[in-house]
Short mmCIF file of C-alpha atoms in Angstrom, two decimals:
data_model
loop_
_atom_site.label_atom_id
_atom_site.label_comp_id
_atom_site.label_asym_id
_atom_site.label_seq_id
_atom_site.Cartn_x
_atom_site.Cartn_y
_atom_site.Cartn_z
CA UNK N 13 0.00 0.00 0.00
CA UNK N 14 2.63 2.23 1.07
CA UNK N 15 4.15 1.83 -2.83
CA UNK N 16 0.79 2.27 -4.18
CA UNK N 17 -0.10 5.84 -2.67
CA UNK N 18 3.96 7.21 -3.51
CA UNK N 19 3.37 6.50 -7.08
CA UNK N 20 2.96 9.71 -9.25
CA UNK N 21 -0.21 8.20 -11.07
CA UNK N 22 -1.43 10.88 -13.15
CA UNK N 23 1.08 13.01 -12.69
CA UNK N 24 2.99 14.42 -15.56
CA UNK N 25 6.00 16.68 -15.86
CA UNK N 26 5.26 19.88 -18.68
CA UNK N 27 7.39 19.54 -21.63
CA UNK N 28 9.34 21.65 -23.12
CA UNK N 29 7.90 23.08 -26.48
CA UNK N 30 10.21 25.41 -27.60
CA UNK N 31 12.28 23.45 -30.30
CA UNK N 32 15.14 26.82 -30.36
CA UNK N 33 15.49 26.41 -26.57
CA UNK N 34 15.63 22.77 -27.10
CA UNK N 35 18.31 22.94 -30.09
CA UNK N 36 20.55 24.86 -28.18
CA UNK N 37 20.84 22.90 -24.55
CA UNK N 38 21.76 20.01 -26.98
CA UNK N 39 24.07 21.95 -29.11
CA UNK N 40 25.81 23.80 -25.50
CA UNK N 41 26.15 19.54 -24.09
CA UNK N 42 27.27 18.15 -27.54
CA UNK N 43 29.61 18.55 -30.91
CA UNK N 44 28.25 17.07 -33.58
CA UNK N 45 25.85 13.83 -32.79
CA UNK N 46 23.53 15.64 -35.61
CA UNK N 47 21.11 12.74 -36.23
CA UNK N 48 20.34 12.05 -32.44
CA UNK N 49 20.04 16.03 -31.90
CA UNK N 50 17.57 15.65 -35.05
CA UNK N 51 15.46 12.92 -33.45
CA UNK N 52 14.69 14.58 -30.92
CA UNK N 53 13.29 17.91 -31.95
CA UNK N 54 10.97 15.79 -34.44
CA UNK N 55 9.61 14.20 -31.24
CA UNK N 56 9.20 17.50 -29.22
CA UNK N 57 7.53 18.80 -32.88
CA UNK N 58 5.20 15.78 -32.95
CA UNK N 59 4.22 16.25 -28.97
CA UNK N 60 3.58 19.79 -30.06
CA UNK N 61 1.33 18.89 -32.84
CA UNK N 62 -0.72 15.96 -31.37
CA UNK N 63 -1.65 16.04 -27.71
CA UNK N 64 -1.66 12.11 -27.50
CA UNK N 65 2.07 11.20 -28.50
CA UNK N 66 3.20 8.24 -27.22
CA UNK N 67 6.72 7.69 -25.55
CA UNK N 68 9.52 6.15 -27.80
CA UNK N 69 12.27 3.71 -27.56
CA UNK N 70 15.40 4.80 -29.03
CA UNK N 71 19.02 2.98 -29.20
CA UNK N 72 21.47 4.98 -29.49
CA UNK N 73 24.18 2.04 -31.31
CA UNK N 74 27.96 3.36 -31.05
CA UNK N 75 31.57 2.62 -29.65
CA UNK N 76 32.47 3.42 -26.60
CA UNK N 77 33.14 6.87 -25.50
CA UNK N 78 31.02 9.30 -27.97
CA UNK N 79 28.75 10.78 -25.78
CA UNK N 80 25.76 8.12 -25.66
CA UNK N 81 25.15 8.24 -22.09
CA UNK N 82 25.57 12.13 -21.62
CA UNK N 83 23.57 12.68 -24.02
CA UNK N 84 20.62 11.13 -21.84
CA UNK N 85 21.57 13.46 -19.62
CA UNK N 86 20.92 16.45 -22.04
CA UNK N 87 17.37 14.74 -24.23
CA UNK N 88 15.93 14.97 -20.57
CA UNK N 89 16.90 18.74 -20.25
CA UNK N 90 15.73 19.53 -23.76
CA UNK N 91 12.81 18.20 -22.82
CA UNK N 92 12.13 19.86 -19.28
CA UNK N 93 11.95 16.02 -18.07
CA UNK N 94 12.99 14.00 -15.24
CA UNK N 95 15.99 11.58 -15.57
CA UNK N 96 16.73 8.31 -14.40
CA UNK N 97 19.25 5.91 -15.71
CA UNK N 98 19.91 2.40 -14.76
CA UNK N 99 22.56 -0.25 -15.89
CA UNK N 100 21.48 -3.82 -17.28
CA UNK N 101 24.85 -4.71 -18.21
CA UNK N 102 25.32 -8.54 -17.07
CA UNK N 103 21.93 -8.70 -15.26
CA UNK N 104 20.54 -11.83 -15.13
CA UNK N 105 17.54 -11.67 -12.75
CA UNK N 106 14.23 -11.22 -14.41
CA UNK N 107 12.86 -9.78 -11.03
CA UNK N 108 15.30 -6.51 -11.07
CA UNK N 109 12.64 -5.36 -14.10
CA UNK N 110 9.40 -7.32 -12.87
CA UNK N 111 9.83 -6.82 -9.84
CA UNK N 112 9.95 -10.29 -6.79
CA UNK N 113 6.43 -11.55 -6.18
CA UNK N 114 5.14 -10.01 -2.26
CA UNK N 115 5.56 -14.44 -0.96
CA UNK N 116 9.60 -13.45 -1.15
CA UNK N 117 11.53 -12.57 2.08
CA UNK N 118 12.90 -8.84 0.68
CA UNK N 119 10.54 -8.52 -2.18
CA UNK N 120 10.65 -5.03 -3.99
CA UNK N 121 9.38 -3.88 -6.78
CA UNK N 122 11.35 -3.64 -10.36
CA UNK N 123 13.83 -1.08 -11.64
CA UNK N 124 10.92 0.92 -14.23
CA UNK N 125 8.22 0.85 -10.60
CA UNK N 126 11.60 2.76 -8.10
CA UNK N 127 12.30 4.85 -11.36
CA UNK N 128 8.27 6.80 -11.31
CA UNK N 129 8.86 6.51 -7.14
CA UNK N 130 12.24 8.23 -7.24
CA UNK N 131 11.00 10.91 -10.43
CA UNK N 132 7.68 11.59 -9.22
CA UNK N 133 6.37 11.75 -12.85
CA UNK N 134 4.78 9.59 -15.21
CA UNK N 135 6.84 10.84 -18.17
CA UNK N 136 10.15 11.00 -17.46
CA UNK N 137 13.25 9.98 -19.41
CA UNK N 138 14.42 6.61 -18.68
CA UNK N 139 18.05 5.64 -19.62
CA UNK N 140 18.80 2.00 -20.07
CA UNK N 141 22.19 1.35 -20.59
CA UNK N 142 24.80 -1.70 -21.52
CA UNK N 143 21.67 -3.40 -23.03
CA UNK N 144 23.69 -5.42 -25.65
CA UNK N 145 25.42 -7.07 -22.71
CA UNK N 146 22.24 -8.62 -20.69
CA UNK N 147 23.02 -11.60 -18.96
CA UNK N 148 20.74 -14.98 -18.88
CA UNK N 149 20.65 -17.21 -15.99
CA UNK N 150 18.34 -19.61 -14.47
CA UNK N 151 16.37 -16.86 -12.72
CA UNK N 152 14.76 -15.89 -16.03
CA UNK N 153 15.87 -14.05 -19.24
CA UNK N 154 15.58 -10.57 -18.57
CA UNK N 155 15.59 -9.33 -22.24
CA UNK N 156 12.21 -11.18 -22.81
CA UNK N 157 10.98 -9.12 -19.90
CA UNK N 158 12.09 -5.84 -21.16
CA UNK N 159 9.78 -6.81 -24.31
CA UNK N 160 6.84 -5.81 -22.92
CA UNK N 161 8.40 -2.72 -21.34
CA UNK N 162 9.76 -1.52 -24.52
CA UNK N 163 6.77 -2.49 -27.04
CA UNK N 164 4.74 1.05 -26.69
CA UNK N 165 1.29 -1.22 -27.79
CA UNK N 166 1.94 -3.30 -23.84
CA UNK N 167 3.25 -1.29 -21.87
CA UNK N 168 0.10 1.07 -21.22
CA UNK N 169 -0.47 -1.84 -18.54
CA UNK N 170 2.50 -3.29 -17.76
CA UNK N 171 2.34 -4.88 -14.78
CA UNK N 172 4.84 -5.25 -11.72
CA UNK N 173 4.69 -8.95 -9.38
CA UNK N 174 5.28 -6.80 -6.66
CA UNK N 175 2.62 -4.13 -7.25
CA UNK N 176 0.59 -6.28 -9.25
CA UNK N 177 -1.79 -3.47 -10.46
CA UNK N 178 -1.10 -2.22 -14.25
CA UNK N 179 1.00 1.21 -14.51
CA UNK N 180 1.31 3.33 -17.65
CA UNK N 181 4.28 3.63 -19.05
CA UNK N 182 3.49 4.75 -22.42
CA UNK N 183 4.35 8.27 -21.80
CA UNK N 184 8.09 7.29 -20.89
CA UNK N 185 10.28 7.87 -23.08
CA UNK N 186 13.22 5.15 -23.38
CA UNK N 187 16.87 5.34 -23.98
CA UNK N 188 19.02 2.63 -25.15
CA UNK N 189 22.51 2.37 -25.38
CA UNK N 190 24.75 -0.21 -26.75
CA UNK N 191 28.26 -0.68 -28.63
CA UNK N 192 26.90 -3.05 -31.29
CA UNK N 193 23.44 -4.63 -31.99
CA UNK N 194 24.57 -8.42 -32.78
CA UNK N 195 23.91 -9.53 -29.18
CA UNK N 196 20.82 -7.97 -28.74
CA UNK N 197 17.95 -10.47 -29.32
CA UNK N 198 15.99 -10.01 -32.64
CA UNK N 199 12.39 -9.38 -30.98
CA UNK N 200 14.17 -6.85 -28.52
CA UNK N 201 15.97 -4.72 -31.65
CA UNK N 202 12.94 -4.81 -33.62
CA UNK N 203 11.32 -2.40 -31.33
CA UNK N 204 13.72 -0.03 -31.09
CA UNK N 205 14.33 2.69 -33.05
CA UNK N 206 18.07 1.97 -34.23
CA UNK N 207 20.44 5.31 -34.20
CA UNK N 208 23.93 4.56 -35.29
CA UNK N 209 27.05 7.23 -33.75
CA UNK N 210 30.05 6.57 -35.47
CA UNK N 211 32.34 8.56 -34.11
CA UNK N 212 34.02 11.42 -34.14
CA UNK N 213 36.70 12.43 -36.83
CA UNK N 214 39.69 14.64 -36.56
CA UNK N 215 38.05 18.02 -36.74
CA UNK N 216 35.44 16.71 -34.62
CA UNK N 217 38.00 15.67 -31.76
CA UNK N 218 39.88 19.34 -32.32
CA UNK N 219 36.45 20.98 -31.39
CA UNK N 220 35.43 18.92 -28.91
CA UNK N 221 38.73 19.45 -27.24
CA UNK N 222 38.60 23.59 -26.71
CA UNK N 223 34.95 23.73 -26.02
CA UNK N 224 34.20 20.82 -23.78
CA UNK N 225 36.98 18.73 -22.27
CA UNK N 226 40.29 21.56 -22.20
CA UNK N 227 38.22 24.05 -19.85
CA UNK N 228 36.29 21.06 -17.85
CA UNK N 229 40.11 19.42 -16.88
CA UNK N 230 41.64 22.32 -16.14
CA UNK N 231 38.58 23.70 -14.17
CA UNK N 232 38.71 19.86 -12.56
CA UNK N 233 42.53 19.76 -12.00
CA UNK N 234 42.03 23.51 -10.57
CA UNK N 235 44.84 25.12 -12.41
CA UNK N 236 42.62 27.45 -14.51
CA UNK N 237 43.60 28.72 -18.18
CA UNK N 238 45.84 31.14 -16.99
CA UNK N 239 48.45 28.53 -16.06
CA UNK N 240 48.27 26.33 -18.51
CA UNK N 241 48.98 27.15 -22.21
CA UNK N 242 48.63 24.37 -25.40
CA UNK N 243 49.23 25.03 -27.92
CA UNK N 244 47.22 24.02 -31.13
CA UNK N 245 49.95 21.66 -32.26
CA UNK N 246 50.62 20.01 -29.49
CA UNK N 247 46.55 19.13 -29.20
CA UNK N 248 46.69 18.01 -33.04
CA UNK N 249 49.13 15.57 -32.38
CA UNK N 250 47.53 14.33 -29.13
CA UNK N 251 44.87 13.48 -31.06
CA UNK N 252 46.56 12.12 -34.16
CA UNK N 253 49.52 10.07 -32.58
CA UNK N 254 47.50 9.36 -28.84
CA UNK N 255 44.00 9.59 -29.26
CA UNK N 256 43.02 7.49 -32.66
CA UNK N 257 40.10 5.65 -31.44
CA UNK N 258 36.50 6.31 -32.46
CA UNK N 259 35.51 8.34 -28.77
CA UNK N 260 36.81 10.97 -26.45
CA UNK N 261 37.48 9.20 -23.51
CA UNK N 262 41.02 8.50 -23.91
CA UNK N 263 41.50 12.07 -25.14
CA UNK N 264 40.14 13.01 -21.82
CA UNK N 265 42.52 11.07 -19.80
CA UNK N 266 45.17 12.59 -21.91
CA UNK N 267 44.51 15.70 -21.03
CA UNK N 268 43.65 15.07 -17.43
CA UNK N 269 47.17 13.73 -17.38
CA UNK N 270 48.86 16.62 -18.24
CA UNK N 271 46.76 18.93 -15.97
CA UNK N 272 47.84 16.73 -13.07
CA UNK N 273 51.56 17.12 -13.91
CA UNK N 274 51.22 20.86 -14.63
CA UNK N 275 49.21 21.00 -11.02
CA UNK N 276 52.00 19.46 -9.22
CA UNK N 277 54.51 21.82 -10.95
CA UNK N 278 52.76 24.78 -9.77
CA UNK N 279 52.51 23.41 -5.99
CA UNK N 280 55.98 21.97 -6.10
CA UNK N 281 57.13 25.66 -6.96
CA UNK N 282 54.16 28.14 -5.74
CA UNK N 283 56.56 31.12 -6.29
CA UNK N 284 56.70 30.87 -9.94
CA UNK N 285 53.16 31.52 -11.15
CA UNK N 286 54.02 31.44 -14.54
CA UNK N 287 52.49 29.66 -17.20
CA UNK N 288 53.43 26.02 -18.48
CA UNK N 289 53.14 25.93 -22.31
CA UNK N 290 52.96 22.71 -23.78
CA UNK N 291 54.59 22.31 -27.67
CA UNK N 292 55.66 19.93 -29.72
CA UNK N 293 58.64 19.71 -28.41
CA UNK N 294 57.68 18.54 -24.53
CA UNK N 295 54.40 16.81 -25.05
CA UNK N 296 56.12 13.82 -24.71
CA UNK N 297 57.31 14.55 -21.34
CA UNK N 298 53.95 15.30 -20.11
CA UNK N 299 51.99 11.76 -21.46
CA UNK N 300 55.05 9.68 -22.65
CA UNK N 301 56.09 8.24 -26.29
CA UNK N 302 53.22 8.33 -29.06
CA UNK N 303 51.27 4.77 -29.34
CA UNK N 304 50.45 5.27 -32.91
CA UNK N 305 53.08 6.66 -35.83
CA UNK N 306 51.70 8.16 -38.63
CA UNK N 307 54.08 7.88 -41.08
CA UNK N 308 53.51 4.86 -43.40
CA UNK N 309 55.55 2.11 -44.20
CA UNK N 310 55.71 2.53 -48.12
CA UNK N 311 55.74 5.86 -49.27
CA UNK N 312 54.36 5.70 -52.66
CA UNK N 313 53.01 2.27 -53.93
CA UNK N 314 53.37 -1.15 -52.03
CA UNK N 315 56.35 -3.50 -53.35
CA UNK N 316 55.31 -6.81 -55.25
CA UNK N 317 54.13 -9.44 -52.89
CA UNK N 318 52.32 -6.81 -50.68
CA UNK N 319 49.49 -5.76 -50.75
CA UNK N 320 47.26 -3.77 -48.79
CA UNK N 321 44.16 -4.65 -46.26
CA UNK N 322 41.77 -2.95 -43.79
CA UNK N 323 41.47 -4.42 -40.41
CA UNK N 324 37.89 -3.01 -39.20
CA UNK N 325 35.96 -3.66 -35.59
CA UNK N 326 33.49 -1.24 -34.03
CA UNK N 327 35.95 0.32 -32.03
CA UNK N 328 37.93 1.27 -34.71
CA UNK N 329 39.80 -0.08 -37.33
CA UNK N 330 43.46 0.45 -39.47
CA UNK N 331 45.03 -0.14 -42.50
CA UNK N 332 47.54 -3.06 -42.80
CA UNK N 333 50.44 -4.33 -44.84
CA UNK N 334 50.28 -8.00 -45.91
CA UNK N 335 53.20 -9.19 -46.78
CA UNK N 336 53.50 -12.86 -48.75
CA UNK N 337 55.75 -15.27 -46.96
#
């Protein structure tokens, strides 16, 4: 009873409808990402048009570190929504979505019933992440329960063993995120709405750098821009000779890595407050020897009895030299 009267039934939060104020929250969190930034103003259009728009289930497919989970984070600000993310990465229990039946010592409801009790709305934006890595065990499959939660004709009444009185879900709008779709069961994929981010090229990485991740480390690392100085070379071959892989993330930890060393500088000598510049020239004293070398092995064409292949996984990929024995 207790779960039944701290339910927000009825209650819904008011959406955002202006698509500019929308378009530019998503634009302040995000480079690039143009065909996620575009799905979601054509839902905030269609909720503007029709007063009756159901929730929808989008999977956001990509490898890892491009933004997929932040940019949860910023859909549910567009949208003047509540958030609530949860991780089904190896879960195996059907009960953490359905909820244990009330005849279990410890019984609680599901993941989706906590999410509307911790929101306190009936329309909030509901992250589900990892969920090409579900687990399967003999406590149930877990991805055949998330059908029903993530088929917008059922889950108007889905129903919880704990509650076991139907709840409304068809006004939530669902996030998915996963690094590739060939583990996901067919029935699952097939009601999601499949958006692909690739990744982020050169120019991409260059722009992401100076608007997002330079000022966030050294705000994070406390040094400030006035201590630190690099220079636009040095970043281009962080990124080129460091940093080759399809995400940010390991850009980041470049960068947070030569904040740290530049912090400990300034403590080590607090009487010089002048600033580090990092060049070309002592970039590799900061984050060590480059991992990847971009000149090539054959300048012009390849030799006879060599010739040329692509090696290609959704992390990433290279091209390769193969050489006949």
């Amino acid at each position: 009873l207790e779960w039944l009267t701290v339910l927000p039934w009825g209650q819904f939060t008011v959406e955002n409808k202006d698509i500019t104020k929308a378009e530019s929250i998503l634009n302040e969190d995000h480079h690039g990402l143009e065909d996620v930034k575009e799905r979601i103003l054509e839902h905030i259009a269609v909720s503007f048009l029709s007063t009756n728009a159901r929730g929808r289930i989008m999977c956001l497919v990509g490898p890892p570190g491009v933004g997929k989970t932040s940019i949860g984070k910023s859909i549910a600000r567009a949208l003047d929504r509540k958030f609530y993310r949860f991780s089904v990465g190896g879960m195996h229990d059907v009960a953490e979505i359905r909820g244990h039946r009330r005849t279990y010592v410890g019984a609680m409801p599901g993941k989706l019933i906590q999410c509307l009790k911790v929101c306190q709305s009936s329309n909030p934006v509901v992250l589900i992440d990892e969920i090409d890595k579900l687990g399967n065990g003999f406590r149930g499959d877990p991805s055949s329960a998330l059908l029903e939660v993530l088929d917008p004709e059922q889950n108007n009444s889905f129903r919880d063993h704990y509650l076991d009185v139907p709840v409304d879900l068809s006004q939530v709008l669902f996030l998915c995120t996963a690094n590739v779709t060939d583990s996901i069961p067919g029935p699952l994929l097939d009601r999601m709405e499949v958006i692909r981010i690739a990744g982020y090229v050169f120019e991409e990485k260059v722009a992401i750098a100076n608007q997002f991740l330079i000022p966030q480390t050294q705000e994070q690392s406390g040094i400030g821009s006035d201590r630190l100085d690099l220079t636009e070379e040095a970043l281009h071959k962080m990124i080129a000779d460091y940093a080759r892989e399809s995400g940010v993330r390991n850009l980041r930890k470049l960068l947070e890595k030569v904040s740290r060393k530049v912090a400990l500088s300034v403590v080590r000598k607090p009487d010089e407050q002048q600033k580090v510049g990092i060049s070309l020239q002592n970039l590799s004293e900061y984050i060590g020897q480059p991992l990847h070398l971009s000149d090539r092995l054959y300048t012009t064409t390849a030799p006879p009895g060599v010739v040329m292949g692509l090696a290609w996984t959704s992390m990433g990929g290279a091209v390769l030299y193969v050489e006949a024995c």
